[in-house]
Coordinates of C-alpha atoms and ligand atoms in Angstrom, one line a residue:
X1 CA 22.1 10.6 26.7
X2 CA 18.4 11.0 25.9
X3 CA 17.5 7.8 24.3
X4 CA 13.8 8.3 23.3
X5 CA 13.0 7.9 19.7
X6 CA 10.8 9.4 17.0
X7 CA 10.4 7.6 14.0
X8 CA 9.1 9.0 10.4
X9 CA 7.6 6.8 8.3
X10 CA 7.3 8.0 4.5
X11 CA 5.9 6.3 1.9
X12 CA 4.0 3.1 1.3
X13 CA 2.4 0.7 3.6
X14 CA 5.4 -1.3 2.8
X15 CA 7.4 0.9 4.0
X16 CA 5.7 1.4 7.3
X17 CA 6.0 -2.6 8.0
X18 CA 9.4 -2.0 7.8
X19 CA 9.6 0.9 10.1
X20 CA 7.9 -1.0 12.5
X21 CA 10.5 -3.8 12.7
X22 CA 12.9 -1.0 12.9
X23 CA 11.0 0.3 15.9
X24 CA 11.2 -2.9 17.3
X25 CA 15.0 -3.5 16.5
X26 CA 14.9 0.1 18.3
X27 CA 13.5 -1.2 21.6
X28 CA 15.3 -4.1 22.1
X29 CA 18.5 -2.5 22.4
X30 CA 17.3 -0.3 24.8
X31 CA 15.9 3.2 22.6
X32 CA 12.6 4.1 23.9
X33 CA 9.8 5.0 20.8
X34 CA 8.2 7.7 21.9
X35 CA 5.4 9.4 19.6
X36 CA 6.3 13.4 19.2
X37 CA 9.6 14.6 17.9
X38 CA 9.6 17.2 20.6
X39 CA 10.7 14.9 23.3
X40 CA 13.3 12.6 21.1
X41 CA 16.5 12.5 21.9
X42 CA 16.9 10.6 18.4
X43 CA 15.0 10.8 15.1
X44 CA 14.9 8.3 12.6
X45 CA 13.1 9.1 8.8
X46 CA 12.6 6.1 7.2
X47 CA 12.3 7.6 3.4
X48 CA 10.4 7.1 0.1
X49 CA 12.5 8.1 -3.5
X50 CA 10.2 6.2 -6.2
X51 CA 8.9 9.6 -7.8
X52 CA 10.1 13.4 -7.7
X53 CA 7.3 13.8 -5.2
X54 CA 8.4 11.2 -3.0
X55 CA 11.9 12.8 -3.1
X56 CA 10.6 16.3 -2.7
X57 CA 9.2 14.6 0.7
X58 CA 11.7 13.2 2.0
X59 CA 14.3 15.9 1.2
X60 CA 11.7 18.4 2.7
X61 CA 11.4 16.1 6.2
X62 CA 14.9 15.7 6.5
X63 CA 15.7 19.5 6.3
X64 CA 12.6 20.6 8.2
X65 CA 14.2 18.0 11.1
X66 CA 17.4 18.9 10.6
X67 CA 16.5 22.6 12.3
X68 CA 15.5 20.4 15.7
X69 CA 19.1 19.7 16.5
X70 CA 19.7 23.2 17.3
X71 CA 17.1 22.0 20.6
X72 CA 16.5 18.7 21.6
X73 CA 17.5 16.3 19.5
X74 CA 21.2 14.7 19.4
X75 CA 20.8 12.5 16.9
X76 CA 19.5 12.5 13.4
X77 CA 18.9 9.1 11.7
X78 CA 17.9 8.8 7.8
X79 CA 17.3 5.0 6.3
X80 CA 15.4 3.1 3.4
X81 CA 15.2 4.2 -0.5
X82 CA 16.8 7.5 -0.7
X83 CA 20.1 6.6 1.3
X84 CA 20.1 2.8 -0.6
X85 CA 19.3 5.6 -4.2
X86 CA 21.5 8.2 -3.2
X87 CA 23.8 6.5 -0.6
X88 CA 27.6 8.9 -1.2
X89 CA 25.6 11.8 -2.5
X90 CA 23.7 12.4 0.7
X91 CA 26.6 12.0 2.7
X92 CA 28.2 14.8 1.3
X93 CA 24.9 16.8 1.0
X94 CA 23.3 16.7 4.4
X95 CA 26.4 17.2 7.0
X96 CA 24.1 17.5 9.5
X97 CA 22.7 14.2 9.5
X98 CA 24.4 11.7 11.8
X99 CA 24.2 8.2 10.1
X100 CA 22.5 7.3 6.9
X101 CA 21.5 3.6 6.5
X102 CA 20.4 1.7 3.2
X103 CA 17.2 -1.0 2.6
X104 CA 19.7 -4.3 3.4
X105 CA 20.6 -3.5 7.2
X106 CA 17.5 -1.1 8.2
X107 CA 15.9 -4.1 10.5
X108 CA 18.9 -4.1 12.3
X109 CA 18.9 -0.5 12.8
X110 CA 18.4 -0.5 16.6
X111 CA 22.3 -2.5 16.8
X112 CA 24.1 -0.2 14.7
X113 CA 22.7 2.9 16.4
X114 CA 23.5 1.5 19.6
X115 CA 27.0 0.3 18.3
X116 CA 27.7 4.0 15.9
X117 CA 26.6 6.0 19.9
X118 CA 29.0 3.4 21.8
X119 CA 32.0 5.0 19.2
X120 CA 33.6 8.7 19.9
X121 CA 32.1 11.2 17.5
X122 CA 35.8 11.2 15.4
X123 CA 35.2 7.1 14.6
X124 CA 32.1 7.1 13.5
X125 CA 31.5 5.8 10.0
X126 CA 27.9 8.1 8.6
X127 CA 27.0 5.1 6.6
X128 CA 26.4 1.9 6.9
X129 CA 25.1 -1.2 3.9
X130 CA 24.0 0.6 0.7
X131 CA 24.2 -2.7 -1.5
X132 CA 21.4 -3.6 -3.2
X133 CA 19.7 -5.7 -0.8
X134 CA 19.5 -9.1 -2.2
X135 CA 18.6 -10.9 1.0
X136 CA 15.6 -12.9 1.6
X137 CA 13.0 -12.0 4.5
X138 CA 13.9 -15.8 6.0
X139 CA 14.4 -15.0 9.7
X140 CA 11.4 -13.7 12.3
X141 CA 11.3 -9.7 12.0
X142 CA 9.2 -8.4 15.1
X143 CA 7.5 -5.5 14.6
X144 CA 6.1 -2.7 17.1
X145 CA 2.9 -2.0 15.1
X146 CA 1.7 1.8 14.5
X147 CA -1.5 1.2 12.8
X148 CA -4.5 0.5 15.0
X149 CA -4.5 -2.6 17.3
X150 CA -7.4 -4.7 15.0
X151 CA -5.4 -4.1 11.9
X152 CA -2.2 -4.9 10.8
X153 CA -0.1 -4.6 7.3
X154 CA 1.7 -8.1 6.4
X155 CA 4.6 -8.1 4.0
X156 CA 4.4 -11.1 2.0
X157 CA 7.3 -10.4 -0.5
X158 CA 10.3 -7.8 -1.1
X159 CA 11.6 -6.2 -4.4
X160 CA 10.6 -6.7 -7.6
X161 CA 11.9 -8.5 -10.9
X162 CA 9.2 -7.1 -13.5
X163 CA 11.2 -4.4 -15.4
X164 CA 9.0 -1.4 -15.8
X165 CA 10.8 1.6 -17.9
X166 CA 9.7 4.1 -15.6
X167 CA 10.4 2.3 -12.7
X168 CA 13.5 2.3 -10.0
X169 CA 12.1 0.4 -7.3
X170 CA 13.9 -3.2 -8.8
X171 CA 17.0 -1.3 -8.4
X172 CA 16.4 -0.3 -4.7
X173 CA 14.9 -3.1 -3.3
X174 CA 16.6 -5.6 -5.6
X175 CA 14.5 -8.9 -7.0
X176 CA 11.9 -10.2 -5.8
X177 CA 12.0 -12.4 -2.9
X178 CA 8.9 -14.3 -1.2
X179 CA 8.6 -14.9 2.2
X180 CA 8.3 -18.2 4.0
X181 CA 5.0 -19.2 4.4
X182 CA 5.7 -20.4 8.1
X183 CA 7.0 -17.0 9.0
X184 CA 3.9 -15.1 7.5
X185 CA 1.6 -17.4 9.3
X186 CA 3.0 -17.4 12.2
X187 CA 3.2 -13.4 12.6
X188 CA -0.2 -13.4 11.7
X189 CA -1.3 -15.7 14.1
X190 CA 0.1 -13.8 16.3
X191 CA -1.4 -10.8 15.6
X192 CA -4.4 -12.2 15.7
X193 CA -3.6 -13.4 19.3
X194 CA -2.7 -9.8 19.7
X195 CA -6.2 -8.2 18.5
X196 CA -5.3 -7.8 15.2
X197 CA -8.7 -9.0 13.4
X198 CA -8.0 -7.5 9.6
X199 CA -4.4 -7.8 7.7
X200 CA -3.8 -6.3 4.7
X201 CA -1.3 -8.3 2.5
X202 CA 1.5 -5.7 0.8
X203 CA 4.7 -6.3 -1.7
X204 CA 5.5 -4.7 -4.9
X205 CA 3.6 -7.2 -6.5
X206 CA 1.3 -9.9 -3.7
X207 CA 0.0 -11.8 -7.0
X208 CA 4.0 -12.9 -7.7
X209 CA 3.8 -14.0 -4.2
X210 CA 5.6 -18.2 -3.9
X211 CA 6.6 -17.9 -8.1
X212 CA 10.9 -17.1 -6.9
X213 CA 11.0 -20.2 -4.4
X214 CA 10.8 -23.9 -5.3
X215 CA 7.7 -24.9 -3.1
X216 CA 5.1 -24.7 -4.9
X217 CA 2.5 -22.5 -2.5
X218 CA 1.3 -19.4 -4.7
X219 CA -1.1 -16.6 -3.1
X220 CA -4.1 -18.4 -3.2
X221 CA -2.3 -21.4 -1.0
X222 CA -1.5 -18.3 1.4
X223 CA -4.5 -17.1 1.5
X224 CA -6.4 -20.5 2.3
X225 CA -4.3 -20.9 5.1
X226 CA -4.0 -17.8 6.5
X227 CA -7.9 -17.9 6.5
X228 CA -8.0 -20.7 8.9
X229 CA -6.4 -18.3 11.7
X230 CA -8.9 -18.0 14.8
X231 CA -9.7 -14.3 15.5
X232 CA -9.0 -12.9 11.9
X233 CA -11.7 -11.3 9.8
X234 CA -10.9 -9.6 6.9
X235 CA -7.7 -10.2 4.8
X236 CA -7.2 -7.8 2.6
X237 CA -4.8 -8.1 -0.8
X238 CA -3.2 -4.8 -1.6
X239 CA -1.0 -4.4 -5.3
X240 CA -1.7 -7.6 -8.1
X241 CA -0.3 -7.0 -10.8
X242 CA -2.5 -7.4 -13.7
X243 CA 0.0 -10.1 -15.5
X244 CA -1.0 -12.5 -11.9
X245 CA -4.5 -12.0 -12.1
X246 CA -4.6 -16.1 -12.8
X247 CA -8.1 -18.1 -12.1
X248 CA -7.4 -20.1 -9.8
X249 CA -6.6 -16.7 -7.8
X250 CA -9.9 -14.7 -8.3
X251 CA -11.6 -17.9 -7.3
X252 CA -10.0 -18.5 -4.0
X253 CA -10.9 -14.6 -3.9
X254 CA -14.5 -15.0 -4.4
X255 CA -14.9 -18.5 -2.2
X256 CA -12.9 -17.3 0.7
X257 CA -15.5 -15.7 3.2
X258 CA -12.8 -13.9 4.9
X259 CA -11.1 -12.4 1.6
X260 CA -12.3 -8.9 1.0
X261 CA -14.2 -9.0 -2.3
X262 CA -11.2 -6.0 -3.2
X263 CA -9.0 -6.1 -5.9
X264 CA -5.9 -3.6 -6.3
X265 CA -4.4 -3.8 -9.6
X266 CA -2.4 -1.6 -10.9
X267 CA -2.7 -1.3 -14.9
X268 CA -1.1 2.1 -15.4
X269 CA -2.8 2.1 -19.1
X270 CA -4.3 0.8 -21.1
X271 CA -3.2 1.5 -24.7
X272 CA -0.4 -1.4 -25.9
X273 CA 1.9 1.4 -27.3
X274 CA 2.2 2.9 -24.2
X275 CA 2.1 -0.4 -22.3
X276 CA 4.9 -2.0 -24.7
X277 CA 7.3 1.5 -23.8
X278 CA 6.8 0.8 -20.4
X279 CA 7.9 -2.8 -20.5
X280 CA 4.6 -4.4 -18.9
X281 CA 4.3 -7.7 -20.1
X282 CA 1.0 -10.0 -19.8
X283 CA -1.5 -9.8 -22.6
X284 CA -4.8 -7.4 -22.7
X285 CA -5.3 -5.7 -19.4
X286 CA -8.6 -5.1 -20.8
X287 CA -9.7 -8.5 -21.4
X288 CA -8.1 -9.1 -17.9
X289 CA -10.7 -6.8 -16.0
X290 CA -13.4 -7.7 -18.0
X291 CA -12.6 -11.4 -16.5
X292 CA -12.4 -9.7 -13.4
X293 CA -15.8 -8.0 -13.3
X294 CA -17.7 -10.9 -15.0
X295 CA -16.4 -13.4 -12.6
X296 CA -16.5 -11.2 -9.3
X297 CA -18.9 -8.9 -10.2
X298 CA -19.4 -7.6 -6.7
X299 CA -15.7 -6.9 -6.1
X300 CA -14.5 -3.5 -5.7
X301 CA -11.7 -2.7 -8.5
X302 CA -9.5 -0.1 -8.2
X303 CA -6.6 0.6 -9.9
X304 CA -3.2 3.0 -10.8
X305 CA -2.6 4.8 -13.7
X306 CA 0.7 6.8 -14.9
X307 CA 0.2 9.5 -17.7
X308 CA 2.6 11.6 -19.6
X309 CA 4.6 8.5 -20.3
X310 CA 7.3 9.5 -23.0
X311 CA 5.7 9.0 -26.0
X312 CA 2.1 9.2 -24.6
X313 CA -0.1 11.0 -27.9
X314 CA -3.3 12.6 -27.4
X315 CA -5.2 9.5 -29.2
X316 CA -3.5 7.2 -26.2
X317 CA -4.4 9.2 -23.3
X318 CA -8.1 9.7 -24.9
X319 CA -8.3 5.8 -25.1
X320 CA -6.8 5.5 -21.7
X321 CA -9.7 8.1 -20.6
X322 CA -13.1 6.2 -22.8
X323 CA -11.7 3.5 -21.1
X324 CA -11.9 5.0 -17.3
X325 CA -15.5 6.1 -18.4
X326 CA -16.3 2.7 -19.5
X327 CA -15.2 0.2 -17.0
X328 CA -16.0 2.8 -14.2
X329 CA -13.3 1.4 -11.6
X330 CA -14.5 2.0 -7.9
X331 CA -11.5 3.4 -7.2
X332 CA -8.2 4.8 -8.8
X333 CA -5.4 7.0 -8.0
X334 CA -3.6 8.6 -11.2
X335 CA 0.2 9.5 -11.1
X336 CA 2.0 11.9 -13.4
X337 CA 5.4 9.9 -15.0
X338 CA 8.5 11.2 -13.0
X339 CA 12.0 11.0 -15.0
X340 CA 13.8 8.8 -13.1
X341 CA 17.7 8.8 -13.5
X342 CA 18.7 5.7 -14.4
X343 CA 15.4 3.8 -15.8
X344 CA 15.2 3.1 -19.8
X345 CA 12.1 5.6 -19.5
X346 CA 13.8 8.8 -18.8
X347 CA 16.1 8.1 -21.8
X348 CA 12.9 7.8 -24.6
X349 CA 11.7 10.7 -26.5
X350 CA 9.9 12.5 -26.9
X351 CA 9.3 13.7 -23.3
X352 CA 5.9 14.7 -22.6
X353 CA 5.6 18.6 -21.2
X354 CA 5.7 18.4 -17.1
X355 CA 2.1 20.8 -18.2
X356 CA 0.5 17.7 -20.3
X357 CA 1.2 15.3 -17.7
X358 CA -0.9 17.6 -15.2
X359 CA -3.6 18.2 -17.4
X360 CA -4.3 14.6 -18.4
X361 CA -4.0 13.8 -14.6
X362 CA -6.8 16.5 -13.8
X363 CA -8.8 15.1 -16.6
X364 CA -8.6 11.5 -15.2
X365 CA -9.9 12.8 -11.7
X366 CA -12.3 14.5 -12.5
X367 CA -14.2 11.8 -15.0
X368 CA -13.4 9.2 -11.4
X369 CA -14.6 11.9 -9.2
X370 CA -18.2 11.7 -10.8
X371 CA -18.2 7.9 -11.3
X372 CA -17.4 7.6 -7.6
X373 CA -20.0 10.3 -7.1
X374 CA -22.3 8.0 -8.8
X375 CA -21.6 5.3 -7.4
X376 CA -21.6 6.7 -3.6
X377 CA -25.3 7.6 -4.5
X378 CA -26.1 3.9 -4.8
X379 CA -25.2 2.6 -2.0
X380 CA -27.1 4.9 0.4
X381 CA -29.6 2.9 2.2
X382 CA -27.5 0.0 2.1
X383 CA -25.7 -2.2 4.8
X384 CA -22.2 -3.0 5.2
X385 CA -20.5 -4.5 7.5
X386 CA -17.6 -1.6 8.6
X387 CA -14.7 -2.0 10.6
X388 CA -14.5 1.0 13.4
X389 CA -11.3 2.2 13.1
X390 CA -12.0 5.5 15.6
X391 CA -12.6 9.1 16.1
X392 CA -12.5 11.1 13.6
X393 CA -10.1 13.8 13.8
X394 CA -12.0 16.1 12.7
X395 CA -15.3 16.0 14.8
X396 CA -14.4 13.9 17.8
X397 CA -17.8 13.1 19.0
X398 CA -17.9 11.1 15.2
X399 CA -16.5 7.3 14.6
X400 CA -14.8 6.6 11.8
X401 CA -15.1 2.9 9.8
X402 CA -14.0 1.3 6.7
X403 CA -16.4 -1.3 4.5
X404 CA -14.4 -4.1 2.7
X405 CA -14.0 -1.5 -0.2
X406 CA -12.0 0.9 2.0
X407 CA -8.2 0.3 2.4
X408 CA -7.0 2.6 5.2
X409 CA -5.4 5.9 4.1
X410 CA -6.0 4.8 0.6
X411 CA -9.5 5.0 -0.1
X412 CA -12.7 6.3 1.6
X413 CA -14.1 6.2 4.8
X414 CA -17.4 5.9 6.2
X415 CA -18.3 8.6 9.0
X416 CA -20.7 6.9 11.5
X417 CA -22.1 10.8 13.8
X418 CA -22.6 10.0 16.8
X419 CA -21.4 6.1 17.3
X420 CA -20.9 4.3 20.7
X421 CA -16.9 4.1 21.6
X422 CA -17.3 0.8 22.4
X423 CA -17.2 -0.1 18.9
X424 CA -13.8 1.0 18.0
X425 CA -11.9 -2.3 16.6
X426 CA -15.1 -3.7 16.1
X427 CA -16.9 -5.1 12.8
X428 CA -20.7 -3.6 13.2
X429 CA -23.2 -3.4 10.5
X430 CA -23.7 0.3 9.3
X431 CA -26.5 1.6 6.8
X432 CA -25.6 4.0 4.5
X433 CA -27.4 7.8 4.7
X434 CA -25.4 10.0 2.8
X435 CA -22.4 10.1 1.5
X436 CA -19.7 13.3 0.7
X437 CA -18.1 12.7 -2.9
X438 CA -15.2 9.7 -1.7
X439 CA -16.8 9.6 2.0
X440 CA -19.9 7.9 3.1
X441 CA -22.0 8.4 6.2
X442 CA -24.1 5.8 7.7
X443 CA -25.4 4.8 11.0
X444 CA -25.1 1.5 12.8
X445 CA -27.5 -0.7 13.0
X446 CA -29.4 -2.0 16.3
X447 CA -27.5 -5.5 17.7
X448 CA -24.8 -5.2 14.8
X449 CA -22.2 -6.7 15.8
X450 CA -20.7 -9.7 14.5
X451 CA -19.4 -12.9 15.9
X452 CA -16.4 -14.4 14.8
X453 CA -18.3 -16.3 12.3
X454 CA -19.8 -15.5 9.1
X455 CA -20.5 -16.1 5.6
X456 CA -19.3 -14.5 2.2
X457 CA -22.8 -12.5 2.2
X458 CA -22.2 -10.6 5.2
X459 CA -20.1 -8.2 2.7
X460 CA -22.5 -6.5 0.8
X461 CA -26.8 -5.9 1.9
X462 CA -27.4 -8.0 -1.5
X463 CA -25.5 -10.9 -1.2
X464 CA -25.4 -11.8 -4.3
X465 CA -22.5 -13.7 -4.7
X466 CA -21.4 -16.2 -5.5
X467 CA -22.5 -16.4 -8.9
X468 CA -22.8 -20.4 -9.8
X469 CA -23.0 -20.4 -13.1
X470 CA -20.1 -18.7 -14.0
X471 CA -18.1 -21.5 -12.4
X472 CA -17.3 -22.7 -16.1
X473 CA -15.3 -19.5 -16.8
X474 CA -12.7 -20.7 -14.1
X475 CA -11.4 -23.8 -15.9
Ligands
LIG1 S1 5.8 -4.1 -11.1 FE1 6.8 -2.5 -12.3 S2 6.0 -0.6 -11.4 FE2 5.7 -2.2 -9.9 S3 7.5 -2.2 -8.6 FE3 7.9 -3.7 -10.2 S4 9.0 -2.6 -11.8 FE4 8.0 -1.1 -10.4

């Protein structure tokens, strides 16, 4: 049989760190990756179910692959959150696909699939561990990576135990479970080893990260140490929740040099009605950010809002919006509330019109799209340092590079015309010329590029941090 393998990868960066330790799983029992469906002789889809949109997705990739059996491909795999949300139902649903197999046994994907093949068509079980996955991450997971070779995502934690209404992503990936700090550091050392010179820490919630397990090494502890890795340059922390956003945290933020000055929190609003509904605890988010912005003024802030929450009046979206236009986040992405079977949420009334939810949405974006505008328009003629990532699509004869503000495929890039090749992976100094509303454009800089070693400045053309007198605020 033809065992080359495509893998999908929907969904989150979270999800993609686990597709690559499928992909490893994959390889060392003897499947071959290969990158084009075309020439697979086996397809895996590795899905996303968090939001109708996410479903829509993965239903849509599923049928759309389920028309390449007729040719090539013999085997059709589908794992993660649909099959561990839907598990029976899909069975019955999709006929045509071979094996489905849920979040708790995905890493050992590559020994089933060998093991399910082994078996005569007639004995084959379709499905295989749709438990909620209560395991902990405790044993090495190699991964084949499918980002870039000088960056890397790093999962520092699975599931989650807040209880958001609207949410159904404790009930797929179960509670919240840290990983050991020995395993984290010693896959990131050996990326590092490997090339990889920026990670990007991901879980559903990287502030929680150390608060489920006895030992008492939180985030910050993580961060510190992970810092001290030869050959890293960046670390990146994707997803705090506002409820973690402790001092201690944001200080080991703005003293670590190799921290991105970058905070990703995820408010989803800001009015308490709406908050209390949707079951987020921790005080103010308000007073939170303005801690955030007075003690790291120079950080970028972006954040994640959900409108048309049940309930959601015109008065709380409007406060929701003066507050967008007030705190002007550098980034945000806005999501319209999805009823989710089986979340508290999708229960409450009144339900707010599937039209409302778009329209506030629109609203949102198009008040960020001219505060991003804005702010674009300030930076040109300053320097950054930017991480080359590549070619742009696009325009080949372009680079493409990401400042500390940039998370890939989540924010903005910066388009560097004309740049040499040989700075692809590399950390180069790039002044700002133009930008095109979330892109920029700049041009590197004469004898730009970096050694290993640097200071905090080396983020922004200012370098105004740190700010020394509002060391007080941290106590
Ligand atoms: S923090 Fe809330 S929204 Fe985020 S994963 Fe956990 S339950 Fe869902």
């Amino acid at each position: 049989m033809n065992k080359s393998v495509h893998l999908i990868s929907l969904g989150c960066p979270k999800n993609l760190v686990d597709s690559e330790v499928i992909l490893a799983g994959l390889s060392s029992e003897g499947f071959r990756p290969v990158d084009q469906t075309e020439k697979a002789g086996i397809i895996v889809i590795n899905t996303c179910c968090f939001i109708d949109e996410a479903k829509q997705e993965s239903i849509d990739t599923i049928l759309e692959h389920v028309r390449l059996k007729e040719h090539d491909c013999e085997t059709l795999v589908v794992c993660g959150c649909l099959v561990q949300r839907y598990g029976k139902r899909l069975v019955t649903l999709l006929p045509e696909v071979d094996l489905f197999v849920g979040i708790a046994r995905m890493r050992q994907l590559g020994k089933i699939l060998r093991q399910f093949l082994a078996l005569a068509p007639g004995k084959r079980e379709r499905i295989f561990s749709i438990q909620t996955s209560v395991r902990a991450w405790d044993e090495p997971a190699p991964r084949l990576l499918s980002t870039p070779q000088h960056y890397a995502y790093v999962k520092i934690a699975d599931g989650c135990s807040h209880r958001c209404t609207f949410c159904i992503i404790p009930a797929i990936r179960g509670p919240y479970r840290s990983r050991p700090t020995a395993d984290i550091l010693s896959e990131a050392q050996g990326l590092a080893e490997n090339g990889v010179r920026e990670i990007i820490l991901v879980a559903q919630d990287t502030g929680g990260y150390g608060t489920d397990r006895e030992e008492t090494n939180f985030l910050p502890d993580l961060i510190k140490t992970l810092a001290k890795i030869d050959g890293l340059e960046w670390i990146r922390i994707l997803y705090i929740h506002p409820f973690r956003l402790d001092p201690k945290l944001l200080q080991t933020i703005r003293e670590e040099p190799k921290c991105c000055p970058y905070l990703d929190i995820p408010i989803q609003h800001v009015s308490p009605g709406v908050l209390r509904r949707m079951g987020r605890e921790g005080g103010d988010v308000r007073d939170k950010l303005e801690r955030v912005r007075l003690l790291l003024p120079d950080a970028h802030i972006r954040t994640s809002l959900l409108v048309g929450f049940p309930g959601e009046t015109d008065d709380e979206f409007d406060e929701l919006l003066k507050f967008v236009k007030e705190f002007r986040f550098e980034s945000l992405g806005v999501f319209t509330y999805s009823r989710e079977e089986g979340t508290p949420a999708a229960k409450m009334k009144p339900q707010v019109h599937h039209l409302t939810r778009k329209q506030r949405r629109r609203r949102l974006m198009e008040v960020q799209a001219r505060i991003v505008e804005e702010k674009n328009q300030h930076r040109i003629g300053k320097v950054f340092d930017v991480m080359v990532d590549g070619f742009d699509d696009a325009d080949p004869r372009n680079l493409i590079g990401r400042t500390f503000f940039q998370t890939p495929d989540i924010d903005g890039t910066v388009l560097i015309p004309g740049g040499a090749p040989s700075h692809i992976g590399r950390r180069v100094k790039v002044k700002i010329i133009g930008s095109n509303l979330y892109d920029l454009i700049g041009q590197v800089q004469p004898s730009s590029c970096h050694s290993s070693r640097y200071t905090r400045r080396d983020f922004f053309d200012e370098g105004h941090l740190p700010v020394s007198d509002r060391d007080q605020l941290f106590s």
